[in-house]
PDB file of C-alpha atoms in Angstrom:
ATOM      1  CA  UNK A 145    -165.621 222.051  96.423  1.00  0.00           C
ATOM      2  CA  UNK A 146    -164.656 218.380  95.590  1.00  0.00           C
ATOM      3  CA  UNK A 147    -162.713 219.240  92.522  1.00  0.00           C
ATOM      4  CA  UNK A 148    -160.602 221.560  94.958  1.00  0.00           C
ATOM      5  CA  UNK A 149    -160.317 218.853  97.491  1.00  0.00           C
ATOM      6  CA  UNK A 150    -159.283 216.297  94.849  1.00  0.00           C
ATOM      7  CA  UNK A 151    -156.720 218.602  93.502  1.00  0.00           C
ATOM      8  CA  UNK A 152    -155.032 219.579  96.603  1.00  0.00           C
ATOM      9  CA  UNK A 153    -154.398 215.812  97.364  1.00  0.00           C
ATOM     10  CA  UNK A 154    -153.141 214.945  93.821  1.00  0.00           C
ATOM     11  CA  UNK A 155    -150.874 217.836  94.701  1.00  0.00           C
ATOM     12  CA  UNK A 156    -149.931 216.171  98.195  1.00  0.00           C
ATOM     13  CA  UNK A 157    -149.969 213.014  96.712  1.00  0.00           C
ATOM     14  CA  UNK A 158    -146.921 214.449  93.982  1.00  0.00           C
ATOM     15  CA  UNK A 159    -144.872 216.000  96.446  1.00  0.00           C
ATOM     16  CA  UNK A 160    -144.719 213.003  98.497  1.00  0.00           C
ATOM     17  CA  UNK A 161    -143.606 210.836  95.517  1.00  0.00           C
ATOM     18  CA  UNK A 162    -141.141 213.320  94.511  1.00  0.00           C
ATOM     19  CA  UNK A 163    -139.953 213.286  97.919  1.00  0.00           C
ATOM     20  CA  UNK A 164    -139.514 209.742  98.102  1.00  0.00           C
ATOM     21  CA  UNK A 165    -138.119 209.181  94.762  1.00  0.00           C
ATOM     22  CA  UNK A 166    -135.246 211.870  95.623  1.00  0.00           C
ATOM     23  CA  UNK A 167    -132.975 208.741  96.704  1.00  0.00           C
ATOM     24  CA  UNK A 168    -131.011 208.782 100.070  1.00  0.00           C
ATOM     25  CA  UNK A 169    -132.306 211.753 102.230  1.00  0.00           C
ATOM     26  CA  UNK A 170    -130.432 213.021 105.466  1.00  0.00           C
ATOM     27  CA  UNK A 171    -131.736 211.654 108.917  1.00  0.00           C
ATOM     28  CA  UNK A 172    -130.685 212.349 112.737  1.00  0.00           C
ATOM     29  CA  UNK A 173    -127.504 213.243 113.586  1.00  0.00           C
ATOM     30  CA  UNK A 174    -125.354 210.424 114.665  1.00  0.00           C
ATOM     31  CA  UNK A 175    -123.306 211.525 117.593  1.00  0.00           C
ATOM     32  CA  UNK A 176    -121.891 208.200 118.859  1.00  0.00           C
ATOM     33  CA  UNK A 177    -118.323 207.511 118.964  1.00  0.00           C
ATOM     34  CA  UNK A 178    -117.096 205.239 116.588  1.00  0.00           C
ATOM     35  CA  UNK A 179    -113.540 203.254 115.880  1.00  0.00           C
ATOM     36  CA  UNK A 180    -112.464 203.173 119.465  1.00  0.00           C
ATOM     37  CA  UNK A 181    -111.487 199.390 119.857  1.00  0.00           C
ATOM     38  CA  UNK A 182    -108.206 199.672 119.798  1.00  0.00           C
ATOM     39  CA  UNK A 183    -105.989 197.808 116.886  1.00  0.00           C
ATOM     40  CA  UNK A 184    -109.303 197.535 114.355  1.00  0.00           C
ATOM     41  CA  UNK A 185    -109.549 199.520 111.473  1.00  0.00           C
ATOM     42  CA  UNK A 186    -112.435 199.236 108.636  1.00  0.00           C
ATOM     43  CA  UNK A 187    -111.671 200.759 105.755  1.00  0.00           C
ATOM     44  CA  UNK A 188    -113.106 201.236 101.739  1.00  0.00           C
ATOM     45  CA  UNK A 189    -110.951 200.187  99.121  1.00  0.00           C
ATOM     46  CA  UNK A 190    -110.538 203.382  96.539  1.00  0.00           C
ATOM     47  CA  UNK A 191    -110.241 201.546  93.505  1.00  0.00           C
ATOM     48  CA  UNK A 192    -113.738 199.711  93.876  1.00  0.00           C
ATOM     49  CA  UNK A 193    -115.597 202.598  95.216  1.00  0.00           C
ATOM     50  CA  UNK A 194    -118.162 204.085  93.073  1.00  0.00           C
ATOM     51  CA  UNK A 195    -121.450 205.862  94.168  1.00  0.00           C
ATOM     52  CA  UNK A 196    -123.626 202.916  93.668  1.00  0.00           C
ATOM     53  CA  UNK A 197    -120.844 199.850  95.606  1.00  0.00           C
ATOM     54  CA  UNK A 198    -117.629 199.763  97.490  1.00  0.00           C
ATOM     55  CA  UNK A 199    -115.024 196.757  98.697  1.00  0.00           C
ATOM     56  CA  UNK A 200    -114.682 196.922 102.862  1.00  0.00           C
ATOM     57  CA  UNK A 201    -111.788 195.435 104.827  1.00  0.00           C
ATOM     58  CA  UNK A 202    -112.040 195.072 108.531  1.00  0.00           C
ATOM     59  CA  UNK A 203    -108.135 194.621 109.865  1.00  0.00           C
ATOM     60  CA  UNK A 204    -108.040 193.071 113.526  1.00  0.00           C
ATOM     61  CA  UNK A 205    -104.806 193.549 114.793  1.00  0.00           C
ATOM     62  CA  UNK A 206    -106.629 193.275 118.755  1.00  0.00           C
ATOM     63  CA  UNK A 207    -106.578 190.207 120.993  1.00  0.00           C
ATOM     64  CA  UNK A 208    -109.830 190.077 120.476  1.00  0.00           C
ATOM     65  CA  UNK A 209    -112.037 187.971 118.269  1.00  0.00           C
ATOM     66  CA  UNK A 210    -115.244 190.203 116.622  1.00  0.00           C
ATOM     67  CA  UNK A 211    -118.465 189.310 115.521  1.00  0.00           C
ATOM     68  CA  UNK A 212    -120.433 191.449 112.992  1.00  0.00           C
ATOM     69  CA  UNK A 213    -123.197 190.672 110.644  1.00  0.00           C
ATOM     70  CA  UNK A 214    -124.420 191.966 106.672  1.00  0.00           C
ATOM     71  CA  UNK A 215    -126.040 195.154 108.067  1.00  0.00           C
ATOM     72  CA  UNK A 216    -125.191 198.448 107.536  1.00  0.00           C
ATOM     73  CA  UNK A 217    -125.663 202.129 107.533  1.00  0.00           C
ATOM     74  CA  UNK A 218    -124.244 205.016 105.749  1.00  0.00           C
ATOM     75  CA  UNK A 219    -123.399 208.824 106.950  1.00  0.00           C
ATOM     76  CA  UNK A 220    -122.690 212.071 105.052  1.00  0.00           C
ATOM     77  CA  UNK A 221    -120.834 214.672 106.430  1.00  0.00           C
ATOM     78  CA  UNK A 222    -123.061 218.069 106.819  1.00  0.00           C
ATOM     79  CA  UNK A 223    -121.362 221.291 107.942  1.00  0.00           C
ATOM     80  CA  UNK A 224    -118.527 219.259 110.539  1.00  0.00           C
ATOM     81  CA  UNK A 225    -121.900 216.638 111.677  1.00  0.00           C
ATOM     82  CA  UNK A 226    -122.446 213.109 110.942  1.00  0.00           C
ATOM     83  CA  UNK A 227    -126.073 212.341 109.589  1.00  0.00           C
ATOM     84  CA  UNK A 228    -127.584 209.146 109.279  1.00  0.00           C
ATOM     85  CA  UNK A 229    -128.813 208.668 105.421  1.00  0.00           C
ATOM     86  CA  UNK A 230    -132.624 207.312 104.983  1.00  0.00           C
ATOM     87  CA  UNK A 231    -133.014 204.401 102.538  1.00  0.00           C
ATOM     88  CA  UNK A 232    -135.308 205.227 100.214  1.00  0.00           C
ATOM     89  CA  UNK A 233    -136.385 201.424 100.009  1.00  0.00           C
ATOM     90  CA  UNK A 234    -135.998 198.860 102.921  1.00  0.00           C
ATOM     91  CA  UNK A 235    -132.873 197.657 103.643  1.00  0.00           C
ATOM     92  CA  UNK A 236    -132.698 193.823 103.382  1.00  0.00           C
ATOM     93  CA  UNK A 237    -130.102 191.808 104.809  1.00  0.00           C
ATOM     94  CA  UNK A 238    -129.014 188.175 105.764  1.00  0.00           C
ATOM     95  CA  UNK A 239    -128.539 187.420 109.626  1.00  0.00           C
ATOM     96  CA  UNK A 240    -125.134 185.535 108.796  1.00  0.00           C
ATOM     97  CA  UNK A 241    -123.064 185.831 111.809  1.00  0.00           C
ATOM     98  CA  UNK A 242    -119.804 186.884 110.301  1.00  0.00           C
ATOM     99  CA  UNK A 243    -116.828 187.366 112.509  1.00  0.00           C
ATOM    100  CA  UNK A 244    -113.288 188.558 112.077  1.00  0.00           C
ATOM    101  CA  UNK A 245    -110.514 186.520 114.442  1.00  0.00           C
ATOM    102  CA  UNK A 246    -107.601 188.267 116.816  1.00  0.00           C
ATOM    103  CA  UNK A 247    -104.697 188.919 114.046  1.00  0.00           C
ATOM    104  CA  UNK A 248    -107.186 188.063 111.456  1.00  0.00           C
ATOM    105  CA  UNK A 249    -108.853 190.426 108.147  1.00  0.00           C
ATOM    106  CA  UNK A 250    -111.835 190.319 106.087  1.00  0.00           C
ATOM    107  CA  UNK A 251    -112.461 191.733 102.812  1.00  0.00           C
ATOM    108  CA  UNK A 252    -116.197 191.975 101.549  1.00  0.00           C
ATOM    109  CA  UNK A 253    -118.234 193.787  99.079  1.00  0.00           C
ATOM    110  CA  UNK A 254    -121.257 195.683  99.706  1.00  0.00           C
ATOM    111  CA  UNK A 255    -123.756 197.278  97.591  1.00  0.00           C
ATOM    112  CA  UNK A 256    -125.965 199.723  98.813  1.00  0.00           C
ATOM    113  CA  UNK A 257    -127.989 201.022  95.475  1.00  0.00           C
ATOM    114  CA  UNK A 258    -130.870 198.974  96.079  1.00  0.00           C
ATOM    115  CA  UNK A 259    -131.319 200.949  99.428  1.00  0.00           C
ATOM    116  CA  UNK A 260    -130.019 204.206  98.524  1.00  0.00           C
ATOM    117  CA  UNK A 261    -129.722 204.820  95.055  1.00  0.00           C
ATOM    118  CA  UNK A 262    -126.492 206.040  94.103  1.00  0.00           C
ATOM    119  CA  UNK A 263    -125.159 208.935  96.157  1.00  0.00           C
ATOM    120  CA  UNK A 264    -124.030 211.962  94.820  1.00  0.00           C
ATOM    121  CA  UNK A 265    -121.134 213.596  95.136  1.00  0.00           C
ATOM    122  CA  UNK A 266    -120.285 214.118  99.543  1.00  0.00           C
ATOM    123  CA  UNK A 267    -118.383 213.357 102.171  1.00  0.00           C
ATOM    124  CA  UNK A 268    -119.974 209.741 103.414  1.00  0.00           C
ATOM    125  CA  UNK A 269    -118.909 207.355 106.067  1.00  0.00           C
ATOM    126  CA  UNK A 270    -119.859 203.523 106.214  1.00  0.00           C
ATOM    127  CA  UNK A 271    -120.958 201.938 109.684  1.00  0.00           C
ATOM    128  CA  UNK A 272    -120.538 198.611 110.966  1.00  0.00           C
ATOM    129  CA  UNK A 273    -121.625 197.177 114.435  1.00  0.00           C
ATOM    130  CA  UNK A 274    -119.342 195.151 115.669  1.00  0.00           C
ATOM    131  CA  UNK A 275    -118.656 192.705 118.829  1.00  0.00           C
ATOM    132  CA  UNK A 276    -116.495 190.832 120.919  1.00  0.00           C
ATOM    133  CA  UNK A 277    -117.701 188.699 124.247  1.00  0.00           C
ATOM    134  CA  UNK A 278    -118.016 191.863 126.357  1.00  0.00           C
ATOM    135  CA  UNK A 279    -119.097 194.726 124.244  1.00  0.00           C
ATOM    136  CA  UNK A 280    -120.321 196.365 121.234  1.00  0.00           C
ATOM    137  CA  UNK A 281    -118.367 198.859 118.980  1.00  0.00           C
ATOM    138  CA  UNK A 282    -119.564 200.970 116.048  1.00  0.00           C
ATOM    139  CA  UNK A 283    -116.487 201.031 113.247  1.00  0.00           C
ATOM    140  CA  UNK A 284    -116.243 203.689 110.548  1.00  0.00           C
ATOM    141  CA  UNK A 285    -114.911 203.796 107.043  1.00  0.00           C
ATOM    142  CA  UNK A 286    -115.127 207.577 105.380  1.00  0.00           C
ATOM    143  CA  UNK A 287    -115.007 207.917 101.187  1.00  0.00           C
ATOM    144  CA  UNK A 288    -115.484 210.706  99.530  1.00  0.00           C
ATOM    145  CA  UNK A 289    -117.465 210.985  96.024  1.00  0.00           C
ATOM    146  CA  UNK A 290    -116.294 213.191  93.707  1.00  0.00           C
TER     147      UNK A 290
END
């Protein structure tokens, strides 16, 4: 009777390790609406995109000036839906305030292997909060991994 017992949760214990070690995993569904401040685009630069990094530029062509930080999520496109991807190890980030002026851009790179892993081949969207003095917006940059 122990030997059973001990073997079932080595078996438990492997799945849940192979589980985790199976890099970015799909979450919820994300169902908010995103780029809707008018004249501000965020966008992934092609040429420096690969599946572990990418080069973001947030364009601000509002009269507003927007505040955003170093956090982050990423998205994969399931079937038409937007899912939120699980890090497979915490996500760690600076509390910088960063902020883009009215007119102004901002070009910054971001690395998300140490969180996710490198992503296979999808259709993935990055997500950054951003915020002026009355509101909060969620921007969104879609790549696609090939």
């Amino acid at each position: 009777m122990k030997r059973s017992k001990k073997t079932v949760a080595m078996l438990i214990g492997a799945a849940l390790i192979f589980l985790v070690g199976c890099g970015a995993r799909l979450g919820e569904e994300f169902t908010e609406e995103v780029n809707v401040l008018e004249g501000v685009t965020l966008t992934i630069d092609k040429e420096t995109l690969t599946s572990e990094k990418a080069t973001y530029t947030v364009v601000n062509r509002s009269e507003k000036d927007l505040n955003f930080g170093q956090d982050y999520s990423l998205q994969k496109e399931e079937k038409g839906k937007w899912y939120q991807l699980t890090p497979a190890n915490p996500v760690a980030v600076t509390m910088e305030l960063l902020w883009v002026p009215a007119g102004g851009e901002e070009t910054l790179d971001i690395n998300w292997n140490a969180a996710y892993g490198k992503l296979p081949a999808g259709h993935y969207r990055l997500i950054k909060n951003f915020a002026d003095d009355e509101s909060g917006y969620y921007l969104a940059a879609e790549f696609t991994l090939e």
